[in-house]
Short mmCIF file of C-alpha atoms and ligand atoms in Angstrom, two decimals:
data_model
loop_
_atom_site.label_atom_id
_atom_site.label_comp_id
_atom_site.label_asym_id
_atom_site.label_seq_id
_atom_site.Cartn_x
_atom_site.Cartn_y
_atom_site.Cartn_z
CA MET A 1494 -23.97 0.58 -17.37
CA ASN A 1495 -21.39 0.23 -20.15
CA CYS A 1496 -17.62 -0.30 -19.99
CA THR A 1497 -16.87 3.43 -20.12
CA GLU A 1498 -19.18 4.12 -17.18
CA PHE A 1499 -17.75 1.15 -15.34
CA LEU A 1500 -14.18 2.36 -15.76
CA ALA A 1501 -15.20 5.88 -14.76
CA ASN A 1502 -16.51 4.47 -11.48
CA LEU A 1503 -13.76 1.89 -11.01
CA THR A 1504 -12.12 3.66 -8.07
CA ASP A 1505 -15.51 3.82 -6.34
CA PHE A 1506 -15.67 0.04 -6.56
CA PHE A 1507 -12.74 -0.17 -4.14
CA ASP A 1508 -14.03 2.62 -1.94
CA ALA A 1509 -15.90 1.28 1.07
CA LYS A 1510 -17.94 4.49 1.19
CA THR A 1511 -19.49 3.90 -2.24
CA ALA A 1512 -23.27 3.71 -2.17
CA THR A 1513 -24.63 0.16 -2.33
CA ALA A 1514 -26.75 0.99 -5.37
CA LEU A 1515 -23.75 2.02 -7.43
CA ARG A 1516 -21.75 -0.92 -6.14
CA SER A 1517 -24.36 -3.47 -7.20
CA GLU A 1518 -24.54 -1.79 -10.64
CA LEU A 1519 -20.77 -2.15 -10.93
CA GLU A 1520 -20.92 -5.77 -9.77
CA GLN A 1521 -23.69 -6.52 -12.25
CA HIS A 1522 -21.68 -5.14 -15.13
CA MET A 1523 -18.53 -6.93 -14.00
CA ALA A 1524 -20.39 -10.25 -13.84
CA GLY A 1525 -21.34 -10.00 -17.49
CA CYS A 1526 -18.19 -8.38 -18.86
CA SER A 1527 -14.93 -10.34 -18.76
CA HIS A 1528 -12.92 -7.30 -19.84
CA CYS A 1529 -14.00 -5.25 -16.83
CA HIS A 1530 -13.68 -8.31 -14.61
CA VAL A 1531 -10.00 -8.61 -15.59
CA THR A 1532 -9.52 -4.87 -15.09
CA VAL A 1533 -10.94 -5.09 -11.57
CA ASP A 1534 -8.77 -8.11 -10.78
CA THR A 1535 -5.62 -6.35 -11.98
CA THR A 1536 -6.48 -3.18 -10.11
CA ARG A 1537 -7.22 -5.13 -6.94
CA GLN A 1538 -3.84 -6.88 -7.16
CA THR A 1539 -2.08 -3.56 -7.72
CA ILE A 1540 -3.82 -2.07 -4.68
CA GLU A 1541 -2.91 -5.09 -2.54
CA VAL A 1542 0.75 -4.95 -3.59
CA TYR A 1543 0.77 -1.24 -2.81
CA ARG A 1544 -0.79 -1.85 0.59
CA ASN A 1545 1.78 -4.53 1.39
CA ASP A 1546 4.56 -2.17 0.44
CA GLU A 1547 3.12 0.40 2.80
CA LEU A 1548 3.14 -2.11 5.64
CA PHE A 1549 6.80 -2.88 5.21
CA GLU A 1550 7.97 0.64 4.50
CA LEU A 1551 9.33 2.37 7.57
CA PRO A 1552 8.22 5.93 8.17
CA GLU A 1553 11.02 8.45 7.83
CA SER A 1554 10.98 9.31 11.56
CA ILE A 1555 11.42 5.68 12.61
CA ARG A 1556 14.16 5.22 10.06
CA THR A 1557 16.00 8.24 11.46
CA GLN A 1558 15.57 6.96 15.02
CA LEU A 1559 16.95 3.55 14.04
CA HIS A 1560 19.85 5.17 12.27
CA GLN A 1561 20.56 7.31 15.34
CA ALA A 1562 20.34 4.29 17.65
CA VAL A 1563 22.81 2.36 15.52
CA LEU A 1564 25.15 5.34 15.38
CA THR A 1565 25.01 5.79 19.16
CA LYS A 1566 25.74 2.11 19.70
CA CYS A 1567 28.71 2.28 17.33
CA GLU A 1568 30.04 5.37 19.08
CA LYS A 1569 29.81 3.65 22.47
CA LEU A 1570 31.58 0.55 21.19
CA LYS A 1571 34.26 2.70 19.60
CA ARG A 1572 34.82 4.64 22.83
CA LYS A 1573 34.95 1.39 24.83
CA LYS A 1574 37.63 0.08 22.47
CA GLU A 1575 39.58 3.32 22.68
CA SER A 1576 39.48 3.50 26.47
CA LYS A 1577 40.75 -0.07 26.65
CA ALA A 1578 43.61 0.57 24.28
ZN1 ZN B 1428 -17.24 -3.83 -19.29
#
């Protein structure tokens, strides 16, 4: 395997479904090629950052629900104030 082949299969390296044979070929090349090793490291970090972002990003529906809940609370407080006054 050369660098071009390695890069062509780079996404497979992070895919758990990738066949073990291909994976060990990729690992073998990476072990002897610092350039591809760095590429894999960088890609892995990018993927991990992306995954972390996903964890902390609220789905649109939950965001809307939260927004609604806050609005309802504000409305209730406002009405309470008004009824007192
Ligand atoms: Zn390489």
